[in-house]
Coordinates of C-alpha atoms and ligand atoms in Angstrom, one line a residue:
M1 CA 0.0 0.0 0.0
N2 CA 1.3 3.5 -0.9
T3 CA 1.6 6.0 2.0
P4 CA 0.6 9.5 1.0
Q5 CA 3.2 11.9 2.2
T6 CA 2.3 15.3 1.1
P7 CA -1.5 15.6 1.0
A8 CA -2.2 18.7 -1.0
A9 CA -5.9 18.6 -1.9
G10 CA -6.6 21.9 -3.6
S11 CA -3.5 23.5 -2.0
P12 CA -2.7 27.1 -2.9
A13 CA 0.0 25.7 -5.2
T14 CA -2.8 24.3 -7.5
S15 CA -3.2 26.9 -10.1
L16 CA -6.3 27.6 -12.1
Q17 CA -4.4 26.5 -15.2
D18 CA -3.8 23.1 -13.7
I19 CA -7.6 22.8 -13.0
I20 CA -8.6 23.9 -16.5
A21 CA -6.1 21.5 -18.1
H22 CA -7.3 18.6 -16.0
A23 CA -11.0 19.4 -16.6
K24 CA -10.4 19.3 -20.3
E25 CA -8.0 16.3 -20.5
Y26 CA -10.4 14.1 -18.5
G27 CA -13.7 15.0 -20.1
F28 CA -15.1 17.3 -17.5
V29 CA -15.2 20.8 -19.2
F30 CA -14.5 21.7 -22.8
P31 CA -14.4 25.2 -24.3
S32 CA -17.6 25.7 -26.3
S33 CA -17.3 25.1 -30.1
E34 CA -13.6 24.6 -29.7
I35 CA -13.0 23.6 -33.3
Y36 CA -13.9 27.2 -34.2
D37 CA -11.4 28.4 -31.5
G38 CA -14.1 28.6 -28.8
L39 CA -16.5 31.2 -27.7
Q40 CA -15.4 33.4 -24.8
A41 CA -16.9 32.6 -21.4
V42 CA -19.0 29.7 -22.7
Y43 CA -18.2 26.1 -21.8
D44 CA -19.5 22.6 -22.4
Y45 CA -19.6 19.8 -19.9
G46 CA -18.1 16.6 -21.1
Q47 CA -19.0 13.0 -20.3
N48 CA -17.6 13.1 -16.7
G49 CA -18.4 16.7 -16.0
V50 CA -22.1 16.3 -16.8
E51 CA -22.3 13.4 -14.3
L52 CA -20.6 15.4 -11.5
K53 CA -22.8 18.5 -12.2
N54 CA -26.0 16.4 -12.3
N55 CA -25.0 14.8 -9.0
L56 CA -24.6 18.3 -7.5
K57 CA -27.9 19.5 -8.9
T58 CA -29.7 16.4 -7.6
L59 CA -28.2 16.9 -4.1
W60 CA -29.3 20.5 -4.1
W61 CA -32.8 19.6 -5.4
K62 CA -33.2 16.9 -2.7
A63 CA -31.7 19.2 0.0
M64 CA -34.3 21.8 -0.9
T65 CA -37.5 19.9 -1.8
Q66 CA -37.0 16.6 0.0
L67 CA -35.6 17.8 3.4
H68 CA -38.2 20.6 3.7
D69 CA -41.8 19.7 3.3
N70 CA -42.7 23.3 2.7
V71 CA -40.4 23.7 -0.3
V72 CA -41.6 22.7 -3.8
G73 CA -39.9 22.9 -7.2
I74 CA -40.8 24.4 -10.6
D75 CA -39.3 24.6 -14.0
A76 CA -40.1 28.0 -15.6
S77 CA -39.2 29.1 -19.2
I78 CA -36.1 31.0 -20.1
F79 CA -38.2 33.5 -22.1
M80 CA -40.5 35.6 -20.1
H81 CA -42.9 38.5 -20.8
P82 CA -40.6 41.6 -21.3
L83 CA -42.5 43.5 -18.6
T84 CA -41.1 41.0 -16.1
W85 CA -37.7 42.6 -16.5
K86 CA -39.1 46.1 -16.3
A87 CA -40.7 45.2 -13.0
S88 CA -37.6 43.5 -11.6
G89 CA -35.5 46.5 -12.3
H90 CA -33.2 44.7 -14.8
V91 CA -34.1 46.8 -17.8
D92 CA -33.2 50.0 -16.0
S93 CA -30.5 49.0 -13.7
F94 CA -28.9 45.7 -14.4
N95 CA -25.7 47.4 -15.4
D96 CA -22.1 47.1 -14.8
P97 CA -19.8 50.1 -15.1
M98 CA -17.2 49.5 -17.8
I99 CA -14.0 51.3 -18.7
D100 CA -11.5 50.8 -21.5
N101 CA -7.8 51.4 -21.7
R102 CA -7.0 53.4 -24.8
D103 CA -3.5 51.9 -25.3
S104 CA -4.3 48.2 -24.8
K105 CA -7.9 48.5 -26.1
K106 CA -8.8 46.2 -23.2
R107 CA -12.1 46.5 -21.4
Y108 CA -12.5 46.2 -17.6
R109 CA -15.2 46.5 -15.0
A110 CA -14.5 49.7 -13.2
D111 CA -15.8 48.4 -9.9
Q112 CA -13.6 45.3 -10.2
L113 CA -10.5 47.4 -10.8
L114 CA -11.2 49.3 -7.5
E115 CA -12.1 46.0 -5.7
L116 CA -8.7 44.6 -6.7
K117 CA -7.0 47.6 -5.4
A118 CA -8.9 47.4 -2.1
E119 CA -7.9 43.7 -1.9
A120 CA -4.3 44.7 -2.4
Y121 CA -4.5 47.1 0.5
A122 CA -6.1 44.5 2.7
N123 CA -3.4 41.9 1.7
A124 CA -0.8 44.5 2.7
G125 CA -2.4 44.7 6.1
D126 CA -4.1 48.1 5.6
E127 CA -7.7 47.1 6.3
E128 CA -8.7 50.7 7.0
K129 CA -7.6 52.0 3.5
S130 CA -9.3 49.0 1.9
T131 CA -12.6 49.6 3.6
A132 CA -12.5 53.4 2.9
L133 CA -11.9 52.7 -0.8
L134 CA -14.8 50.3 -1.0
Q135 CA -17.1 52.7 0.8
E136 CA -16.1 55.5 -1.5
M137 CA -16.7 53.3 -4.6
G138 CA -20.1 52.3 -3.1
R139 CA -21.1 55.9 -2.6
L140 CA -20.0 57.0 -6.2
L141 CA -21.8 54.0 -7.8
G142 CA -24.9 54.6 -5.6
D143 CA -25.0 58.2 -6.9
N144 CA -24.3 57.0 -10.5
D145 CA -21.3 59.4 -10.4
L146 CA -19.4 57.7 -13.2
E147 CA -16.9 60.5 -13.6
G148 CA -16.2 60.2 -9.9
V149 CA -15.5 56.5 -10.4
R150 CA -13.0 57.3 -13.2
N151 CA -11.3 60.0 -11.1
L152 CA -11.0 57.5 -8.2
I153 CA -9.4 54.9 -10.5
I154 CA -6.8 57.5 -11.6
A155 CA -6.3 58.9 -8.1
E156 CA -5.6 55.4 -6.8
G157 CA -2.9 55.0 -9.5
I158 CA -4.6 52.0 -11.1
K159 CA -2.9 51.1 -14.3
D160 CA -3.9 48.6 -17.0
P161 CA -2.0 45.4 -16.3
V162 CA -1.6 45.0 -20.1
S163 CA -0.4 48.4 -21.3
G164 CA 0.8 49.6 -17.9
T165 CA -0.8 53.0 -18.5
D166 CA -3.7 55.0 -17.0
N167 CA -4.9 56.2 -20.3
W168 CA -8.6 55.4 -19.4
T169 CA -11.7 56.3 -21.2
E170 CA -14.8 57.5 -19.4
V171 CA -16.8 55.0 -17.4
R172 CA -20.1 53.8 -19.1
Q173 CA -22.9 51.7 -17.8
F174 CA -23.5 48.5 -19.7
N175 CA -26.7 46.4 -19.5
L176 CA -25.9 42.8 -19.0
M177 CA -29.1 41.3 -20.5
F178 CA -29.0 39.5 -23.8
S179 CA -32.0 40.4 -26.0
T180 CA -33.5 38.8 -29.1
Q181 CA -36.8 39.0 -31.0
V182 CA -39.9 36.9 -30.9
G183 CA -42.2 36.8 -33.9
S184 CA -41.4 36.0 -37.5
L185 CA -42.3 39.3 -39.2
A186 CA -40.3 42.4 -38.6
E187 CA -43.3 44.5 -37.9
D188 CA -44.8 42.3 -35.2
A189 CA -41.6 41.1 -33.7
S190 CA -40.9 42.3 -30.2
L191 CA -37.9 42.5 -28.1
I192 CA -37.5 39.9 -25.4
Y193 CA -34.6 38.9 -23.1
L194 CA -32.8 35.7 -22.2
R195 CA -33.4 35.6 -18.4
P196 CA -30.5 37.0 -16.4
E197 CA -31.7 35.1 -13.3
T198 CA -34.1 32.3 -12.6
A199 CA -35.7 34.1 -9.6
Q200 CA -38.3 36.0 -11.7
G201 CA -39.8 32.7 -13.0
I202 CA -40.6 31.9 -9.4
F203 CA -42.1 35.2 -8.5
V204 CA -44.5 35.3 -11.4
N205 CA -45.6 31.8 -10.4
F206 CA -45.9 32.5 -6.7
L207 CA -49.7 32.5 -6.7
N208 CA -50.0 29.5 -9.1
V209 CA -48.0 27.4 -6.8
Q210 CA -49.5 28.8 -3.6
K211 CA -53.1 28.1 -4.8
T212 CA -52.7 24.8 -6.6
G213 CA -50.4 23.4 -3.9
R214 CA -52.5 24.9 -1.1
M215 CA -49.2 26.2 0.4
K216 CA -49.2 28.0 3.7
I217 CA -46.7 30.7 4.5
P218 CA -43.8 30.2 5.2
F219 CA -43.1 28.2 2.1
G220 CA -40.5 28.1 -0.7
I221 CA -40.2 27.5 -4.4
A222 CA -37.0 26.1 -5.8
Q223 CA -35.8 26.0 -9.4
I224 CA -32.7 25.0 -11.4
G225 CA -32.1 26.5 -14.8
K226 CA -30.1 28.5 -17.2
A227 CA -29.4 32.2 -16.9
F228 CA -27.6 34.5 -19.3
R229 CA -25.5 37.6 -18.7
N230 CA -23.4 39.5 -21.1
E231 CA -20.5 39.8 -18.6
I232 CA -18.1 42.5 -19.6
V233 CA -15.0 40.7 -18.4
A234 CA -15.3 36.9 -18.3
R235 CA -12.3 35.3 -17.0
Q236 CA -11.5 32.6 -14.5
F237 CA -13.0 29.6 -16.3
T238 CA -16.5 28.6 -15.3
F239 CA -16.5 31.1 -12.4
R240 CA -17.9 33.8 -14.7
M241 CA -19.7 32.6 -17.8
R242 CA -22.1 34.3 -20.2
E243 CA -24.4 31.3 -20.1
F244 CA -24.6 29.5 -16.7
E245 CA -26.9 27.6 -14.4
Q246 CA -28.5 28.8 -11.2
M247 CA -30.1 26.9 -8.4
E248 CA -32.4 29.4 -6.7
M249 CA -35.0 29.2 -4.0
Q250 CA -37.4 31.9 -3.0
F251 CA -38.8 31.5 0.5
F252 CA -42.1 33.5 1.1
V253 CA -42.6 34.7 4.7
R254 CA -44.8 36.9 6.8
P255 CA -43.3 40.5 6.9
G256 CA -41.4 41.0 10.1
T257 CA -40.2 37.4 10.3
E258 CA -37.7 37.7 7.4
M259 CA -34.6 38.2 9.5
Q260 CA -35.2 35.0 11.4
W261 CA -35.6 33.1 8.1
Y262 CA -32.6 34.9 6.5
E263 CA -30.4 33.7 9.3
S264 CA -31.8 30.2 9.3
W265 CA -31.3 29.8 5.5
R266 CA -27.8 31.3 5.7
D267 CA -26.8 28.5 8.2
T268 CA -28.7 25.7 6.3
R269 CA -26.9 26.6 3.1
M270 CA -23.5 26.7 4.7
K271 CA -24.1 23.2 6.0
F272 CA -24.9 22.0 2.5
H273 CA -21.5 23.1 1.2
Q274 CA -19.8 21.3 4.0
A275 CA -21.9 18.2 3.5
V276 CA -20.8 17.9 -0.2
G277 CA -17.2 17.9 1.0
L278 CA -16.0 21.5 0.9
P279 CA -13.8 22.1 4.0
A280 CA -15.0 24.7 6.6
D281 CA -11.7 26.6 6.4
K282 CA -12.2 27.2 2.7
L283 CA -15.7 28.7 3.2
K284 CA -16.7 31.9 4.7
F285 CA -19.6 34.4 5.0
H286 CA -19.2 37.8 3.5
I287 CA -21.8 40.3 4.7
H288 CA -22.8 43.0 2.2
E289 CA -22.4 46.5 3.6
K290 CA -23.9 48.1 0.6
L291 CA -27.2 46.5 -0.3
A292 CA -29.0 46.2 -3.6
H293 CA -32.1 48.3 -4.0
Y294 CA -34.4 45.4 -3.3
A295 CA -32.6 43.9 -0.2
N296 CA -32.6 44.6 3.5
A297 CA -29.9 42.1 4.3
A298 CA -27.5 40.1 2.1
V299 CA -24.6 37.7 2.7
D300 CA -22.5 35.7 0.3
I301 CA -21.0 32.3 1.0
E302 CA -17.5 32.5 -0.4
Y303 CA -15.2 29.7 -1.3
K304 CA -11.4 29.9 -1.5
F305 CA -10.8 29.3 -5.2
P306 CA -7.2 29.2 -6.5
F307 CA -7.6 32.9 -7.2
G308 CA -8.9 33.8 -3.7
F309 CA -12.1 33.9 -1.7
R310 CA -15.0 34.6 -4.1
E311 CA -18.8 34.5 -4.1
M312 CA -20.3 31.1 -4.7
E313 CA -23.8 31.7 -3.3
G314 CA -25.9 34.7 -2.3
I315 CA -28.5 34.7 0.4
H316 CA -30.7 37.8 0.2
S317 CA -33.6 39.2 2.2
R318 CA -35.5 40.7 -0.8
T319 CA -38.4 42.2 1.2
D320 CA -41.6 42.5 -0.9
F321 CA -39.8 44.3 -3.7
D322 CA -40.4 41.8 -6.5
L323 CA -43.9 40.8 -5.8
K324 CA -44.9 44.4 -5.2
A325 CA -43.4 45.5 -8.5
H326 CA -45.1 42.6 -10.4
Q327 CA -48.4 43.6 -8.7
E328 CA -48.0 47.2 -9.9
L329 CA -47.1 46.4 -13.4
S330 CA -49.3 43.4 -14.1
R331 CA -52.2 44.9 -12.1
K332 CA -52.8 41.4 -10.6
K333 CA -52.8 41.2 -6.9
Q334 CA -49.9 39.2 -5.5
Q335 CA -51.3 38.8 -2.0
Y336 CA -51.7 36.0 0.4
F337 CA -54.4 35.7 3.0
D338 CA -52.9 34.6 6.3
N339 CA -55.6 33.2 8.6
E340 CA -53.3 32.7 11.5
V341 CA -54.2 34.8 14.5
D342 CA -51.8 37.6 15.4
P343 CA -51.4 37.4 19.2
A344 CA -50.9 41.2 19.4
T345 CA -54.4 42.0 18.0
G346 CA -56.3 38.7 18.5
K347 CA -57.3 38.9 14.8
P348 CA -55.9 37.0 11.7
Y349 CA -52.9 38.6 10.0
G350 CA -55.1 38.9 6.9
N351 CA -53.9 40.0 3.5
Y352 CA -50.4 41.0 2.7
I353 CA -47.7 40.7 0.1
P354 CA -45.2 38.2 1.5
Y355 CA -41.5 39.1 2.1
V356 CA -38.9 36.9 0.4
V357 CA -35.7 35.3 1.5
E358 CA -33.7 34.0 -1.5
T359 CA -30.9 31.5 -1.7
S360 CA -29.0 31.6 -5.0
V361 CA -26.1 29.4 -6.0
G362 CA -24.5 29.0 -9.4
A363 CA -24.3 25.3 -10.3
D364 CA -21.1 26.0 -12.3
R365 CA -19.4 27.9 -9.4
L366 CA -20.3 25.1 -7.0
F367 CA -19.0 22.6 -9.6
L368 CA -15.7 24.6 -9.9
A369 CA -15.3 24.8 -6.1
V370 CA -15.9 21.0 -5.7
F371 CA -13.5 20.3 -8.6
C372 CA -10.8 22.6 -7.3
N373 CA -11.1 21.1 -3.8
A374 CA -10.9 17.5 -5.1
F375 CA -7.9 18.1 -7.3
T376 CA -5.1 16.4 -5.4
K377 CA -1.4 16.0 -6.1
E378 CA 0.7 14.1 -3.7
T379 CA 4.1 12.4 -3.5
V380 CA 3.8 8.7 -2.7
G381 CA 6.3 5.9 -2.0
E382 CA 9.8 6.0 -0.5
G383 CA 13.3 6.7 -1.8
D384 CA 13.7 5.7 -5.5
Q385 CA 10.1 4.5 -5.6
Q386 CA 8.8 8.1 -5.0
K387 CA 6.4 9.4 -7.5
E388 CA 3.8 12.0 -8.0
R389 CA 0.2 10.9 -7.8
T390 CA -2.8 13.0 -9.1
Y391 CA -6.4 12.1 -8.3
L392 CA -9.8 13.7 -7.7
K393 CA -10.8 13.3 -4.1
L394 CA -14.5 13.7 -4.8
H395 CA -17.1 12.7 -2.3
P396 CA -18.2 9.2 -3.5
A397 CA -21.8 10.5 -3.8
L398 CA -20.6 13.1 -6.4
A399 CA -18.1 10.9 -8.4
P400 CA -19.1 10.5 -12.1
I401 CA -18.4 6.8 -12.0
K402 CA -18.8 4.9 -8.7
A403 CA -16.8 1.7 -9.5
A404 CA -14.7 0.3 -12.3
V405 CA -14.4 -3.5 -12.7
F406 CA -11.2 -5.0 -14.1
P407 CA -10.3 -8.5 -15.0
L408 CA -6.6 -9.1 -14.1
V409 CA -6.0 -10.7 -17.5
R410 CA -8.0 -10.9 -20.7
K411 CA -8.4 -14.7 -20.6
D412 CA -9.4 -17.8 -18.7
G413 CA -12.9 -16.6 -18.0
L414 CA -11.9 -13.5 -16.0
P415 CA -13.4 -11.0 -18.5
E416 CA -16.7 -12.9 -18.4
K417 CA -16.7 -12.9 -14.6
A418 CA -16.0 -9.1 -14.5
E419 CA -18.8 -8.5 -17.0
E420 CA -21.1 -10.4 -14.8
I421 CA -20.3 -8.2 -11.8
V422 CA -20.8 -5.0 -13.9
K423 CA -24.2 -6.3 -14.9
S424 CA -25.2 -7.1 -11.3
L425 CA -24.3 -3.5 -10.2
R426 CA -25.4 -1.5 -13.2
S427 CA -29.0 -0.8 -12.3
E428 CA -27.9 0.7 -8.9
F429 CA -24.8 2.7 -9.8
R430 CA -22.7 4.0 -12.7
V431 CA -20.2 1.2 -13.1
I432 CA -17.8 0.6 -16.0
Y433 CA -15.8 -2.4 -17.3
E434 CA -12.1 -1.8 -18.2
E435 CA -9.7 -4.3 -19.7
R436 CA -7.1 -2.3 -21.6
D437 CA -3.5 -1.8 -20.4
A438 CA -1.8 -3.0 -17.3
I439 CA -3.8 -2.9 -14.1
G440 CA -1.7 -0.1 -12.6
K441 CA -2.6 2.1 -15.6
R442 CA -6.2 1.3 -15.2
Y443 CA -6.1 2.4 -11.5
T444 CA -4.5 5.7 -12.5
R445 CA -7.1 6.4 -15.2
Q446 CA -9.9 6.0 -12.6
D447 CA -8.0 8.1 -10.0
L448 CA -7.8 10.9 -12.5
I449 CA -11.6 11.1 -12.8
G450 CA -12.3 10.4 -9.2
T451 CA -13.8 6.9 -9.3
P452 CA -13.9 5.9 -5.6
F453 CA -13.7 2.1 -6.1
C454 CA -11.8 -0.2 -8.4
I455 CA -12.8 -3.9 -8.3
A456 CA -10.3 -6.4 -9.6
V457 CA -11.3 -9.9 -10.7
D458 CA -8.4 -12.5 -10.5
Y459 CA -8.0 -16.3 -10.4
Q460 CA -9.0 -16.5 -6.8
T461 CA -12.4 -14.9 -7.8
L462 CA -13.1 -18.0 -9.9
E463 CA -12.5 -20.2 -6.9
D464 CA -14.2 -18.4 -4.1
N465 CA -16.3 -15.5 -5.6
T466 CA -14.3 -12.8 -3.9
V467 CA -12.7 -9.7 -5.4
T468 CA -10.3 -7.0 -4.4
V469 CA -11.7 -3.5 -3.9
R470 CA -9.2 -0.7 -4.0
Y471 CA -10.0 2.6 -2.3
R472 CA -9.1 5.7 -4.4
D473 CA -7.8 8.0 -1.6
T474 CA -5.7 5.5 0.4
T475 CA -5.0 3.0 -2.5
E476 CA -5.6 0.4 0.2
Q477 CA -7.1 -2.9 -1.0
I478 CA -9.5 -5.3 0.7
R479 CA -10.8 -8.6 -0.4
I480 CA -14.6 -9.1 -0.1
P481 CA -17.2 -11.5 -1.5
I482 CA -19.0 -10.4 -4.7
S483 CA -22.3 -10.7 -2.8
E484 CA -21.3 -7.9 -0.5
L485 CA -20.3 -5.4 -3.2
K486 CA -23.7 -3.8 -3.7
A487 CA -24.2 -3.0 -0.1
M488 CA -20.7 -1.9 0.5
I489 CA -20.5 0.5 -2.4
G490 CA -24.1 1.5 -2.0
Q491 CA -23.4 2.7 1.6
E492 CA -20.4 4.8 0.5
V493 CA -21.9 6.5 -2.6
S494 CA -25.4 7.1 -1.2
M495 CA -26.7 10.7 -1.4
E496 CA -28.8 9.8 1.7
R497 CA -25.7 9.9 3.9
V498 CA -24.8 13.4 2.5
L499 CA -28.3 14.7 3.1
E500 CA -28.3 13.3 6.7
K501 CA -25.4 15.7 7.5
M502 CA -27.4 18.8 6.5
Ligands
LIG601 P1 -20.9 38.5 -9.2 O1 -20.8 39.6 -8.2 O2 -19.8 37.5 -9.1 O3 -21.1 39.0 -10.6 P2 -23.6 38.4 -8.6 O4 -23.6 39.0 -7.2 O5 -24.0 39.2 -9.7 O6 -22.2 37.7 -8.8 P3 -26.1 37.0 -8.2 O7 -26.8 37.8 -9.1 O8 -26.3 37.1 -6.7 O9 -24.5 37.1 -8.5 O10 -26.3 35.5 -8.7 C1 -26.3 34.4 -7.8 C2 -25.3 33.3 -8.1 O11 -25.3 33.0 -9.5 C3 -23.9 33.7 -7.8 O12 -23.6 33.5 -6.4 C4 -23.1 32.8 -8.7 O13 -22.9 31.6 -8.0 C5 -24.0 32.6 -9.9 N1 -23.5 33.5 -11.0 C6 -23.8 34.8 -11.2 N2 -23.2 35.2 -12.3 C7 -22.6 34.2 -12.8 C8 -21.8 34.0 -14.0 N3 -21.6 35.0 -14.9 N4 -21.2 32.8 -14.2 C9 -21.4 31.8 -13.4 N5 -22.2 31.9 -12.3 C10 -22.7 33.1 -12.0

């Protein structure tokens, strides 16, 4: 058995470049339309990536709708009536401030340039300067003082990393929504948007679900779906894409109780991330000082990516902003009748527009966090035998393939026996059969995609119906009867065990 010496799961030494290369090489994530040199900030999930992503989505779905009997799911369309985005504020204010450097012709997000500067102050130990800069930026953006933002960039001595100059253009607001047209004839075609968030599909269905499901407040509606944003600067792999997937839940509550629910969902969501295997010291809360126009409290759950702590999920107390805006624009009442008795008045709470607590996590950012955390390089063996080993330390419940079955040699009935085992497990888990190359190479191939168990069939198997099972993380091997495989693997890969930790 090899003894791991330098465990380095997702260590700071792991660069994003290593992650991107591994994701591509082993069928997790490919650049979109790569044969045409790709499309910036758009990616495709490969044969292993889609399994990992689906497992994450399934766990989220179960964590929301199965663990909470007052949360139900929907699947709304990507296209919505254009007034939806007027009501939500996206038409008028879903903007990012952009700035160009005249020498390099590169485009940046003005707020991100300032945030990077603030991060540099903080890293140098000057928290005060860092906070002051963020506050000043918040004030200027809040006042829509774009000239002030440009002056601040120059005053802070921020230079374009490409050209090294501060030859900046003015700052302009740029709307992030993609638009297109519905209707076949030019004259009756009308402008519609690709949704920039899934949340609005939930808001416009609030009463449909409440009435048909006879839901009582508090209750939640969950949804997984694509969202589209024309991000100005899209770097950092699947962290910031122009087409991505969100997993959102809107929780409708009685006004005045929102802070209690906000706190409880914040903690529930943190537990989720730990249960899927992200370590506590790589996760933290980041409370928003400056709140969006619709929120009265907001916190991000940040994960320590190879490029630093960044937002993975947002938990927002959105008040009645959205439902109220939809009520005004659609002229359809978005109220709920609460027949519970208010102890203060002795009368039912009656009609009101519910307040909303939202949890919103990007499936792709969660995928990236889990992938970065799993990517492990370690030195194994002693002396001359030392070598580097790379594997994906994925939680077995998330692994794309749960077990690989190998015949030791390609003769004497071993392949048939191995095929038999695959057949007996296949309806329960994703299992594959592998006979090419030496057995060591086969183990390595499975390590690289995170398969937790490798089952080897040898001559002893033919005599006593036992096999060896090799554990991915320790490379330890045990011998067990074939009849015990299903229960043993089943226990390790079960989502139930992950959900129980939440
Ligand atoms: P950021 O500040 O990073 O742009 P945001 O605050 O605009 O993110 P929200 O609008 O709160 O993000 O969206 C909720 C979640 O959706 C985010 O926490 C993130 O996980 C995901 N998300 C948002 N934009 C993108 C994107 N361009 N690519 C991938 N995931 C995204």
